[in-house]
Amino acid sequence: MTSANTDVTSPSNFPPPADSKTRVSQFMKQLQDEICEALEKLDGGGKFREDSWEREEGGGGRSRVLREGAIIEQGGVNYSEVFGKQLPPSILQKRPEAEGYPFYVTGTSMVLHPRNPYIPTVHLNYRYFEAGQFWWFGGGADLTPYYPVAEDAAHFHRTFKQACDAHHPEYYPVFKRWCDEYFYIKHRQEMRGVGGLFFDYQDGQGELYQGPNPEGAAATYSAQVGELEPRSWEEIFAFVVDCAHAFLPAYVPIVERRRGSEYGDRERNFQLYRRGRYVEFNLVYDRGIIFGLQTKGRTESILMSLPPLVRWEYNYQPEPNTPEAELYQTFLKPQDWANWSPS
Amino acid sequence: MTSANTDVTSPSNFPPPADSKTRVSQFMKQLQDEICEALEKLDGGGKFREDSWEREEGGGGRSRVLREGAIIEQGGVNYSEVFGKQLPPSILQKRPEAEGYPFYVTGTSMVLHPRNPYIPTVHLNYRYFEAGQFWWFGGGADLTPYYPVAEDAAHFHRTFKQACDAHHPEYYPVFKRWCDEYFYIKHRQEMRGVGGLFFDYQDGQGELYQGPNPEGAAATYSAQVGELEPRSWEEIFAFVVDCAHAFLPAYVPIVERRRGSEYGDRERNFQLYRRGRYVEFNLVYDRGIIFGLQTKGRTESILMSLPPLVRWEYNYQPEPNTPEAELYQTFLKPQDWANWSPS
């Protein structure tokens, strides 16, 4: 760990601490606890119910679901720990060097579907992988509004930018763009929402951006590829912890501001229709879901992110000059939300 | 075309007629017309609305949708014709010899979502491929009941069995099993419904069964592999025509029998919940949808099969000794419906 530190070609230069798995899994469980506690308080009605489960091939988890709360129509917060002999193809494709090693993954993920169409749906996921001498962190959070409120999108982004900037000025710009690319619904040529942060394969070896989605958003909105000095396991873990803790301050104020907004059938119908896009993204593109199904995870926990009620409508087009049209025109395209200002 | 007929290794021994594309596309359009006409008559209220569209890379189609009919909550019948320089990976994987050839595909597909939970959802698809000297037919129809009625499942299967048996006694047993395997939701370990017929890659070269789904249903319910004498293009086309025409007599009597069944919130909620499985199958496993998205088809036409309203419910389990439980226990597992008799 002296001058060899500059050799970034070998991941063994940056080994995790001996208690890495315990520390990360402890943190992921605490994150689940903190989020559930805060959401119950926020909702003021609904309570999370927990199911603990074990995975036959190794590992298990605890799934918590809140249904029919005062604000949250359905919310799922899932902690899991999975180990096995061999990473599945969807991961090995990006990390071929990890082939043949037993693996360990732990993480917490969450999706909230509020009832009021003025409150955005939100998703969070943080995860940690080890396979042989290889390790990496991934995660992020992204916001999916139904009705366009620039102030909310800006608040969400700024909160995460602040958390990122405390660790490295390159983090936010790179991971914000990666998020725009990742949560892109190719067959609709739409983003899932207003984005947030997304990162993966953070192993301390300097290469920040390891996307892209070459046929999708990247074609028109190419990510900045950041290269920076090698970072230790501790530095990256500390960044992940701070990002994860930024979720509540990023989201709770939005709920507080919109919880009283009145809505009728029009807004509810549009919300149910747009929830269909969430289903399309999650079932067609989401890597976490594909990983879960490929590793024979618990189906009910993997699909907990699907909305409680959804509508599809053939050939729907929003009417011009409506909030619904504005969502498509502005909010479902990449925007520099952190620098937004009321005009 | 004399003794060379016995050499089944070369597909050029069985060339299609010079007007193959015209004849098949004409038939596929007629099939769309016949089905739409019969369904409007059956529904007695709803009318199909048509959108014609062109595909940038070559081809086009006409999509017809009936919404909020008296019986049909949503039904889509889609005709399309697609040509291009190169088949997409999902097809080339099974037909590597067609790589590098321009291709032509024409077909008609249909999904009906009735409002009454006692009327099953139904799907039909017939299609024809040419790529260089290679050609093949695929298709079938399958039934997805919400409430279990053995008589209906038996009627559906028997109608298709009769159409098959007029052409070859091996067709029904092989294609019925292939259907059970294909419409299998691996992550739920459930069939999508009670099946029907499914076949693909029928090129006259004797090998009937070209599945399977090795990790899924096939593991416990292995298909009979039929090998039979080579068949001409004309013979296979005639079989496809008869199968396609068997759809209305297979389905319409079921609708007539169940259209008056009374139902309440319980049945409606269960129907909406089970429709979620349709979405899961179509977005995660359906080859037609993957083909459509990969060939940059018209998204609204490809996803026309998704139900108008859908529910997901975390960890739902049917109560023992209810019709809902019977659906899972008996109807979502392979059964010999053609030989069913009232006990």
XYZ file of C-alpha atoms in Angstrom:
686
model
C 0.000 0.000 0.000
C 2.827 2.447 -0.706
C 4.008 3.331 -4.199
C 2.036 0.405 -5.606
C -0.998 2.597 -5.018
C -0.350 4.323 -8.311
C -0.760 1.047 -10.214
C -4.480 1.229 -10.863
C -4.617 -1.822 -13.096
C -4.867 -4.286 -10.217
C -7.871 -4.096 -7.915
C -5.935 -5.899 -5.186
C -4.152 -2.611 -4.579
C -7.310 -1.402 -2.911
C -8.483 -4.252 -0.760
C -11.584 -3.841 1.379
C -11.180 -3.934 5.161
C -11.523 -7.366 6.749
C -14.964 -6.500 8.120
C -16.267 -4.917 4.903
C -19.298 -7.164 4.516
C -20.403 -6.732 8.104
C -19.987 -2.985 7.981
C -21.838 -2.530 4.729
C -24.657 -4.917 5.616
C -25.071 -3.177 8.987
C -25.271 0.135 7.242
C -27.794 -1.133 4.688
C -30.043 -2.440 7.482
C -29.799 0.853 9.353
C -30.665 2.684 6.165
C -33.790 0.557 5.824
C -34.689 1.263 9.473
C -34.148 5.019 9.162
C -36.148 5.314 5.972
C -39.054 3.246 7.277
C -39.204 5.174 10.517
C -39.157 8.540 8.775
C -41.759 7.484 6.219
C -44.171 6.206 8.862
C -43.842 9.517 10.666
C -44.350 11.424 7.422
C -47.346 9.349 6.384
C -48.969 9.624 9.788
C -51.210 6.627 9.115
C -49.655 3.657 7.369
C -47.299 1.188 9.006
C -44.666 -1.000 7.393
C -45.179 -4.732 7.680
C -42.109 -6.912 7.500
C -41.495 -10.289 5.918
C -38.180 -11.944 6.602
C -37.108 -14.513 4.076
C -34.245 -16.799 3.256
C -32.837 -17.616 -0.129
C -32.229 -21.284 -0.821
C -28.892 -20.741 -2.585
C -27.612 -18.461 0.215
C -28.662 -15.256 1.914
C -31.976 -13.655 2.640
C -33.578 -10.397 3.495
C -36.333 -8.434 5.095
C -39.009 -6.840 2.947
C -41.145 -4.066 4.362
C -44.303 -2.845 2.727
C -46.630 -0.021 3.660
C -50.021 -0.196 1.951
C -52.851 2.296 1.823
C -51.288 4.883 4.057
C -52.549 8.431 4.346
C -50.027 9.638 1.749
C -48.279 6.531 0.494
C -50.539 4.314 -1.584
C -47.804 1.691 -1.578
C -44.199 1.770 -0.500
C -41.670 -1.015 -0.341
C -38.295 -0.919 1.360
C -36.243 -4.038 0.915
C -32.988 -5.112 2.514
C -31.232 -8.169 1.132
C -28.013 -10.093 1.294
C -27.259 -12.643 -1.378
C -24.320 -14.952 -1.808
C -23.557 -17.690 -4.230
C -21.003 -19.502 -6.315
C -21.051 -17.381 -9.431
C -22.362 -13.953 -10.401
C -25.153 -14.063 -12.990
C -24.519 -13.216 -16.670
C -25.995 -9.693 -16.402
C -23.170 -8.725 -14.004
C -20.366 -10.808 -15.516
C -20.892 -9.074 -18.825
C -19.613 -5.858 -17.209
C -17.186 -7.551 -14.783
C -15.765 -10.555 -16.699
C -12.748 -10.644 -14.359
C -15.075 -11.709 -11.507
C -16.041 -14.932 -13.290
C -15.445 -18.080 -11.296
C -15.409 -16.327 -7.927
C -18.079 -16.767 -5.265
C -19.921 -13.528 -4.713
C -21.586 -11.528 -1.970
C -24.079 -8.686 -2.477
C -25.920 -6.623 0.052
C -28.183 -3.672 -0.527
C -31.278 -1.689 0.269
C -33.807 -0.591 -2.296
C -37.015 1.381 -2.073
C -39.874 2.541 -4.277
C -42.704 4.783 -3.046
C -45.967 5.276 -4.914
C -47.849 8.167 -3.280
C -51.590 8.476 -3.845
C -51.681 12.206 -4.623
C -50.589 12.736 -8.264
C -48.776 15.914 -7.253
C -46.342 13.932 -5.125
C -43.693 12.222 -7.268
C -42.866 8.552 -7.127
C -39.339 7.987 -5.885
C -36.788 5.200 -6.019
C -33.583 4.565 -4.112
C -31.083 1.724 -4.268
C -27.648 1.238 -2.758
C -25.691 -1.977 -3.100
C -22.278 -3.483 -2.507
C -20.639 -6.407 -4.346
C -17.669 -8.584 -3.508
C -16.396 -11.406 -5.731
C -12.920 -12.750 -5.010
C -10.620 -9.731 -4.695
C -13.092 -7.566 -6.608
C -15.530 -5.209 -4.947
C -17.639 -2.283 -5.973
C -20.483 -0.035 -4.867
C -23.464 1.081 -6.886
C -26.612 3.025 -6.263
C -28.520 6.240 -6.511
C -31.966 7.734 -6.293
C -34.317 9.160 -8.893
C -37.569 11.087 -8.904
C -40.599 10.473 -11.132
C -43.121 13.293 -11.010
C -46.549 13.053 -12.631
C -47.224 16.771 -12.613
C -44.378 19.117 -13.442
C -43.028 21.270 -10.617
C -39.570 22.605 -11.391
C -38.948 23.665 -7.806
C -39.283 20.030 -6.654
C -36.966 18.641 -9.324
C -34.407 21.330 -8.484
C -34.602 20.616 -4.750
C -34.100 16.895 -5.266
C -31.067 17.411 -7.480
C -29.490 20.095 -5.321
C -29.697 17.949 -2.218
C -27.811 15.138 -3.911
C -25.361 17.554 -5.528
C -24.486 18.870 -2.092
C -23.880 15.350 -0.773
C -21.723 14.563 -3.809
C -19.740 17.786 -3.807
C -18.571 17.141 -0.250
C -16.680 14.125 -1.653
C -15.636 15.089 -5.160
C -16.718 17.822 -7.604
C -16.854 15.292 -10.464
C -19.381 13.012 -8.766
C -22.567 14.958 -9.276
C -22.118 15.917 -12.959
C -21.092 12.388 -13.943
C -23.637 10.466 -11.868
C -26.458 12.856 -12.760
C -25.839 12.226 -16.453
C -25.495 8.498 -15.912
C -28.892 8.575 -14.208
C -30.450 10.392 -17.180
C -29.077 7.668 -19.446
C -29.931 4.718 -17.258
C -33.553 5.601 -16.507
C -34.343 5.991 -20.172
C -37.249 4.123 -21.751
C -35.810 3.419 -25.168
C -39.018 2.190 -26.810
C -40.810 5.386 -25.688
C -37.836 7.701 -26.236
C -38.602 9.196 -22.854
C -36.831 9.431 -19.523
C -38.593 7.723 -16.618
C -38.668 10.975 -14.700
C -36.384 13.864 -13.804
C -33.506 11.625 -12.771
C -31.229 12.167 -9.823
C -28.076 10.129 -9.296
C -26.987 6.753 -10.620
C -23.594 5.081 -10.357
C -22.225 1.569 -10.548
C -18.892 -0.325 -10.461
C -17.292 2.183 -8.119
C -14.159 0.253 -7.154
C -11.824 3.133 -6.479
C -9.866 2.726 -9.687
C -10.519 6.142 -11.038
C -12.991 5.480 -13.809
C -16.178 7.171 -12.629
C -18.448 6.684 -15.590
C -18.949 3.118 -16.713
C -22.140 3.432 -18.732
C -23.438 4.079 -21.269
C -26.629 3.094 -22.910
C -25.155 3.378 -26.405
C -28.362 3.359 -28.459
C -30.405 5.393 -26.029
C -30.044 8.768 -24.467
C -26.293 8.580 -24.743
C -26.497 9.057 -28.477
C -27.790 12.573 -28.063
C -26.628 13.290 -24.538
C -23.216 11.761 -24.122
C -21.891 11.448 -20.573
C -18.756 13.168 -19.502
C -16.204 10.498 -18.734
C -14.463 11.372 -15.523
C -11.024 10.016 -14.711
C -9.653 10.808 -11.320
C -7.096 9.710 -8.781
C -7.619 6.268 -7.194
C -9.848 6.251 -4.121
C -9.828 3.863 -1.189
C -12.653 1.559 -0.106
C -13.191 3.838 2.908
C -13.586 6.915 0.747
C -16.147 5.294 -1.490
C -18.108 3.794 1.387
C -18.217 7.208 3.063
C -19.561 8.710 -0.154
C -22.265 6.030 -0.424
C -23.290 6.589 3.205
C -23.660 10.338 2.653
C -25.582 9.885 -0.577
C -27.934 7.429 1.085
C -28.516 9.842 3.957
C -29.334 12.599 1.473
C -32.505 10.789 0.452
C -34.817 11.935 3.244
C -33.852 15.631 3.012
C -34.192 15.374 -0.786
C -37.683 13.873 -0.770
C -39.542 14.665 2.456
C -39.831 18.446 1.808
C -41.413 17.721 -1.588
C -44.060 15.538 0.061
C -44.706 18.199 2.700
C -45.204 20.844 0.013
C -47.535 18.765 -2.210
C -49.527 16.655 0.239
C -52.363 19.159 0.354
C -52.691 19.643 -3.432
C -56.211 18.955 -4.624
C -56.752 16.613 -7.521
C -59.575 14.903 -9.384
C -60.122 12.109 -11.890
C -58.060 13.792 -14.570
C -54.924 13.928 -12.423
C -55.508 10.460 -10.985
C -56.002 8.967 -14.457
C -52.839 10.581 -15.731
C -50.915 9.290 -12.719
C -52.187 5.733 -13.294
C -51.283 5.998 -16.976
C -47.767 7.262 -16.251
C -47.292 4.482 -13.699
C -47.431 2.177 -16.717
C -44.090 3.621 -17.799
C -42.661 2.640 -14.421
C -43.781 -0.923 -15.044
C -42.363 -0.890 -18.573
C -38.995 0.376 -17.379
C -38.764 -2.003 -14.461
C -39.722 -5.135 -16.371
C -37.918 -4.416 -19.651
C -34.730 -2.598 -18.613
C -34.057 -2.557 -14.868
C -30.806 -4.349 -14.065
C -31.671 -4.839 -10.396
C -34.818 -6.715 -11.343
C -33.062 -8.793 -13.979
C -30.339 -9.596 -11.416
C -32.976 -10.587 -8.880
C -34.840 -12.857 -11.251
C -31.597 -14.393 -12.582
C -30.315 -15.138 -9.092
C -33.659 -16.683 -8.146
C -34.417 -13.999 -5.621
C -37.739 -13.700 -3.859
C -40.146 -12.646 -6.604
C -42.532 -10.779 -4.309
C -39.652 -8.655 -2.985
C -38.187 -8.044 -6.437
C -41.529 -6.942 -7.882
C -42.544 -4.919 -4.816
C -41.647 -1.835 -6.872
C -44.606 -2.316 -9.220
C -47.418 0.166 -8.589
C -50.630 -0.965 -6.885
C -52.871 0.280 -9.716
C -51.872 1.008 -13.306
C -53.547 2.005 -16.536
C -52.520 1.584 -20.159
C -54.189 3.556 -22.901
C -53.560 2.945 -26.562
C -52.006 5.916 -28.322
C -52.521 8.458 -25.543
C -51.221 11.921 -26.391
C -51.368 14.824 -23.942
C -53.339 17.866 -25.070
C -51.118 20.789 -26.072
C -50.560 23.515 -23.482
C -51.492 21.409 -20.489
C -49.394 20.366 -17.479
C -49.439 16.833 -18.905
C -47.855 18.088 -22.151
C -45.293 20.079 -20.187
C -44.219 16.935 -18.380
C -43.311 15.313 -21.712
C -41.800 18.413 -23.268
C -39.553 19.464 -20.432
C -39.487 17.068 -17.503
C -38.915 13.807 -19.369
C -35.826 15.206 -21.070
C -32.443 15.818 -19.431
C -32.322 19.213 -17.726
C -29.785 20.990 -15.605
C -32.040 20.945 -12.535
C -29.354 21.857 -10.015
C -28.950 25.215 -11.748
C -32.646 25.883 -12.277
C -33.936 29.226 -11.059
C -37.465 30.671 -11.053
C -37.715 32.983 -14.071
C -38.486 -31.539 -56.931
C -38.285 -35.309 -57.521
C -36.025 -37.581 -55.514
C -34.242 -34.585 -54.003
C -37.369 -34.162 -51.905
C -36.076 -36.733 -49.467
C -32.992 -34.632 -48.681
C -34.312 -32.681 -45.772
C -31.020 -31.003 -44.925
C -31.414 -28.241 -47.476
C -34.308 -25.855 -47.145
C -34.061 -24.990 -50.839
C -35.719 -28.338 -51.523
C -38.924 -26.776 -50.331
C -39.007 -23.365 -51.902
C -42.015 -21.149 -51.356
C -44.191 -20.289 -54.373
C -43.193 -17.127 -56.230
C -46.164 -15.237 -54.781
C -45.697 -16.483 -51.210
C -45.426 -13.051 -49.596
C -48.475 -11.687 -51.369
C -50.558 -14.727 -50.527
C -49.614 -14.798 -46.875
C -49.969 -11.058 -46.358
C -53.379 -11.138 -48.075
C -54.430 -13.920 -45.772
C -53.161 -12.119 -42.680
C -55.146 -8.999 -43.604
C -58.272 -11.044 -44.224
C -57.802 -12.710 -40.867
C -57.666 -9.302 -39.206
C -60.838 -8.268 -41.081
C -62.741 -11.438 -40.190
C -61.806 -11.279 -36.530
C -62.659 -7.590 -36.178
C -65.991 -8.024 -37.914
C -66.963 -10.996 -35.766
C -65.869 -9.296 -32.555
C -67.847 -6.139 -33.262
C -70.915 -8.272 -33.892
C -70.272 -10.233 -30.703
C -69.675 -7.141 -28.610
C -72.757 -5.393 -29.948
C -71.479 -1.996 -28.874
C -67.806 -1.246 -29.408
C -66.229 -0.464 -32.761
C -62.648 -0.947 -33.871
C -60.727 2.181 -34.760
C -57.848 1.813 -37.182
C -54.454 3.472 -37.339
C -52.343 2.805 -40.394
C -48.651 3.325 -39.947
C -45.406 2.978 -41.811
C -42.111 1.777 -40.477
C -39.090 3.881 -41.328
C -36.797 0.917 -42.060
C -39.420 -0.765 -44.270
C -42.962 -2.008 -43.952
C -45.937 -0.903 -41.932
C -49.241 -2.063 -40.649
C -52.731 -1.342 -39.502
C -53.586 -1.414 -35.813
C -57.190 -1.718 -34.724
C -58.359 -1.099 -31.213
C -61.783 -1.458 -29.646
C -62.137 0.313 -26.305
C -64.886 0.228 -23.735
C -67.213 -2.033 -25.634
C -70.187 -3.776 -24.072
C -68.140 -6.942 -23.482
C -64.611 -6.096 -24.527
C -62.927 -3.625 -22.189
C -60.055 -3.416 -24.640
C -59.157 -5.431 -27.694
C -56.367 -4.912 -30.184
C -55.954 -6.635 -33.523
C -52.801 -5.757 -35.348
C -51.665 -6.559 -38.875
C -48.084 -5.804 -39.824
C -45.513 -6.357 -42.520
C -41.878 -5.686 -41.751
C -38.820 -5.950 -43.949
C -35.230 -5.089 -43.413
C -31.607 -5.944 -44.024
C -30.985 -8.291 -41.171
C -33.108 -10.258 -38.702
C -32.674 -9.150 -35.077
C -30.580 -11.175 -32.589
C -33.627 -12.744 -30.899
C -34.470 -14.562 -34.165
C -30.934 -15.216 -35.429
C -30.161 -17.046 -32.226
C -32.611 -19.764 -33.345
C -31.985 -19.377 -37.098
C -28.252 -18.588 -37.437
C -28.306 -19.761 -41.075
C -30.505 -16.746 -41.939
C -27.791 -14.283 -40.901
C -26.822 -11.807 -43.579
C -30.043 -12.183 -45.570
C -32.657 -9.466 -45.908
C -35.875 -10.542 -44.255
C -39.625 -10.218 -44.639
C -42.208 -10.869 -41.904
C -45.941 -10.541 -42.011
C -48.442 -11.441 -39.342
C -51.590 -10.753 -37.417
C -51.807 -10.676 -33.656
C -54.635 -10.061 -31.234
C -55.267 -9.728 -27.509
C -58.723 -9.253 -25.990
C -59.343 -8.104 -22.432
C -63.039 -8.593 -21.613
C -64.581 -6.647 -18.756
C -66.439 -9.531 -17.117
C -63.965 -11.584 -15.041
C -65.774 -14.774 -16.055
C -64.769 -14.263 -19.679
C -61.150 -15.247 -20.284
C -58.565 -13.046 -21.908
C -57.396 -14.497 -25.205
C -54.409 -14.079 -27.486
C -53.762 -15.091 -31.088
C -50.763 -14.612 -33.326
C -49.855 -15.994 -36.742
C -46.751 -14.943 -38.614
C -44.620 -15.824 -41.630
C -40.887 -15.213 -42.129
C -38.702 -15.239 -45.231
C -34.958 -14.559 -45.187
C -33.000 -15.551 -48.289
C -34.040 -19.110 -49.172
C -35.296 -19.686 -45.616
C -38.928 -19.435 -44.630
C -41.072 -20.527 -41.750
C -44.472 -20.099 -40.129
C -45.233 -19.611 -36.477
C -48.278 -18.901 -34.393
C -50.991 -20.132 -32.118
C -53.628 -19.012 -29.676
C -53.942 -19.302 -25.909
C -56.617 -18.687 -23.300
C -56.183 -16.956 -19.941
C -59.179 -17.418 -17.644
C -59.556 -15.548 -14.374
C -62.203 -17.844 -12.933
C -61.834 -21.558 -13.504
C -64.364 -23.203 -15.838
C -63.134 -26.557 -17.111
C -65.780 -26.727 -19.813
C -64.408 -23.548 -21.413
C -60.791 -24.702 -21.342
C -61.846 -28.038 -22.844
C -63.868 -26.377 -25.603
C -60.978 -24.099 -26.558
C -58.508 -26.986 -26.760
C -60.854 -29.335 -28.596
C -61.576 -26.776 -31.290
C -57.876 -26.373 -32.024
C -57.268 -30.101 -31.758
C -59.863 -30.687 -34.453
C -58.230 -28.125 -36.749
C -54.827 -29.713 -36.146
C -55.959 -33.324 -36.526
C -57.273 -32.598 -40.028
C -53.640 -31.963 -41.010
C -51.535 -34.272 -38.894
C -52.197 -36.269 -35.710
C -48.869 -35.113 -34.235
C -49.660 -31.417 -34.474
C -51.990 -30.985 -31.529
C -50.047 -32.976 -28.912
C -46.751 -31.309 -29.811
C -48.025 -27.753 -30.209
C -50.233 -27.976 -27.135
C -47.212 -28.916 -25.026
C -45.067 -26.252 -26.638
C -47.739 -23.724 -25.687
C -47.687 -24.899 -22.053
C -43.935 -24.386 -22.042
C -43.867 -21.077 -23.862
C -46.531 -19.257 -21.853
C -44.813 -20.057 -18.601
C -43.962 -17.308 -16.123
C -40.699 -18.617 -14.752
C -40.354 -16.167 -11.858
C -43.871 -17.076 -10.666
C -43.617 -20.777 -11.523
C -47.059 -20.476 -13.084
C -48.498 -20.839 -16.557
C -50.075 -17.689 -17.990
C -53.364 -19.501 -18.464
C -54.706 -22.811 -19.762
C -52.656 -22.670 -22.959
C -53.843 -23.697 -26.388
C -51.456 -24.022 -29.340
C -48.013 -22.599 -29.984
C -45.605 -23.417 -32.793
C -42.660 -21.749 -34.489
C -40.015 -22.419 -37.180
C -42.349 -24.609 -39.223
C -40.348 -24.884 -42.420
C -41.520 -28.253 -43.643
C -38.346 -30.061 -42.676
C -39.906 -32.540 -40.354
C -38.862 -31.275 -36.970
C -42.105 -30.197 -35.324
C -40.951 -29.237 -31.858
C -38.233 -26.635 -31.698
C -38.604 -25.423 -28.149
C -38.021 -25.787 -25.314
C -37.826 -23.585 -22.353
C -35.098 -25.663 -20.724
C -35.242 -24.222 -17.210
C -38.976 -23.751 -17.086
C -41.926 -25.993 -17.567
C -39.938 -28.290 -19.800
C -38.000 -29.555 -16.813
C -41.066 -31.185 -15.370
C -43.218 -31.457 -18.448
C -40.968 -32.365 -21.332
C -42.404 -31.981 -24.819
C -42.749 -34.911 -27.129
C -40.384 -34.342 -30.006
C -42.195 -35.184 -33.195
C -40.266 -36.117 -36.328
C -42.294 -36.571 -39.445
C -42.038 -36.661 -43.212
C -41.129 -33.370 -44.934
C -44.070 -31.139 -45.751
C -44.428 -28.588 -48.520
C -44.939 -24.854 -48.114
C -48.531 -25.348 -49.339
C -49.257 -27.950 -46.696
C -47.982 -25.785 -43.882
C -49.756 -22.679 -45.116
C -53.006 -24.642 -45.348
C -52.515 -25.784 -41.748
C -51.894 -22.212 -40.563
C -55.020 -20.991 -42.377
C -57.173 -23.643 -40.722
C -55.707 -22.999 -37.286
C -56.293 -19.284 -37.654
C -59.887 -19.904 -38.692
C -60.409 -22.088 -35.649
C -60.062 -19.066 -33.368
C -63.596 -17.684 -33.611
C -65.330 -21.052 -33.054
C -62.922 -21.710 -30.163
C -63.571 -18.426 -28.363
C -66.951 -16.964 -29.291
C -69.043 -19.728 -27.617
C -67.149 -19.140 -24.344
C -68.033 -15.447 -24.448
C -71.661 -16.267 -25.221
C -71.837 -18.623 -22.242
C -70.184 -16.270 -19.722
C -71.326 -12.815 -20.792
C -74.246 -12.848 -18.393
C -72.303 -14.034 -15.327
C -72.713 -11.654 -12.423
C -69.685 -10.391 -10.597
C -68.699 -7.887 -7.938
C -65.608 -6.195 -6.536
C -64.033 -9.443 -5.443
C -64.050 -10.903 -8.961
C -63.053 -7.610 -10.564
C -60.157 -7.152 -8.147
C -58.923 -10.663 -8.798
C -59.138 -10.088 -12.555
C -57.131 -6.844 -12.276
C -54.559 -8.625 -10.127
C -54.209 -11.541 -12.544
C -53.866 -9.105 -15.447
C -50.579 -8.149 -13.811
C -49.273 -11.585 -14.760
C -50.157 -10.838 -18.372
C -48.040 -7.702 -18.176
C -45.187 -9.567 -16.513
C -45.197 -12.272 -19.178
C -45.461 -9.865 -22.087
C -42.720 -7.505 -20.942
C -40.278 -10.049 -19.521
C -40.626 -13.091 -21.810
C -42.707 -12.526 -24.942
C -40.625 -13.018 -28.071
C -43.032 -11.114 -30.315
C -42.709 -8.033 -28.125
C -38.926 -8.338 -27.893
C -38.814 -8.744 -31.708
C -41.008 -5.680 -32.140
C -38.930 -3.508 -29.837
C -35.650 -4.775 -31.365
C -36.826 -4.071 -34.918
C -37.984 -0.584 -33.894
C -41.594 -1.386 -34.521
C -44.406 0.950 -33.590
C -44.435 0.921 -29.781
C -48.145 1.676 -29.415
C -48.991 -1.318 -31.616
C -46.528 -3.619 -29.884
C -47.807 -2.739 -26.413
C -51.474 -2.750 -27.444
C -51.700 -6.127 -25.687
C -51.246 -4.570 -22.246
C -54.478 -4.470 -20.230
C -56.328 -1.170 -19.737
C -56.313 -1.456 -15.933
C -54.035 -3.585 -13.755
C -53.379 -4.155 -10.091
C -50.355 -5.463 -8.236
C -50.606 -6.623 -4.653
C -47.606 -7.566 -2.582
C -47.633 -11.185 -1.474
C -51.217 -11.969 -2.474
C -52.243 -15.551 -1.757
C -55.671 -16.933 -2.649
C -57.741 -18.239 0.228
C -57.928 -22.031 0.354
C -61.021 -23.683 -1.128
C -62.046 -20.735 -3.265
C -62.334 -20.440 -7.055
C -59.241 -18.224 -6.965
C -57.258 -21.016 -5.289
C -58.589 -23.544 -7.802
C -57.263 -21.406 -10.646
C -53.737 -21.701 -9.255
C -54.002 -25.344 -8.236
C -55.429 -26.726 -11.445
C -55.753 -24.225 -14.258
C -52.276 -22.703 -14.151
C -50.671 -26.112 -14.510
C -50.556 -28.227 -17.679
C -53.708 -30.311 -18.061
C -55.022 -32.627 -20.738
C -57.962 -30.342 -21.524
C -58.915 -31.992 -24.806
C -59.729 -35.190 -22.902
C -61.478 -33.516 -19.987
C -64.928 -34.824 -19.138
C -67.425 -33.691 -16.510
C -67.062 -36.039 -13.547
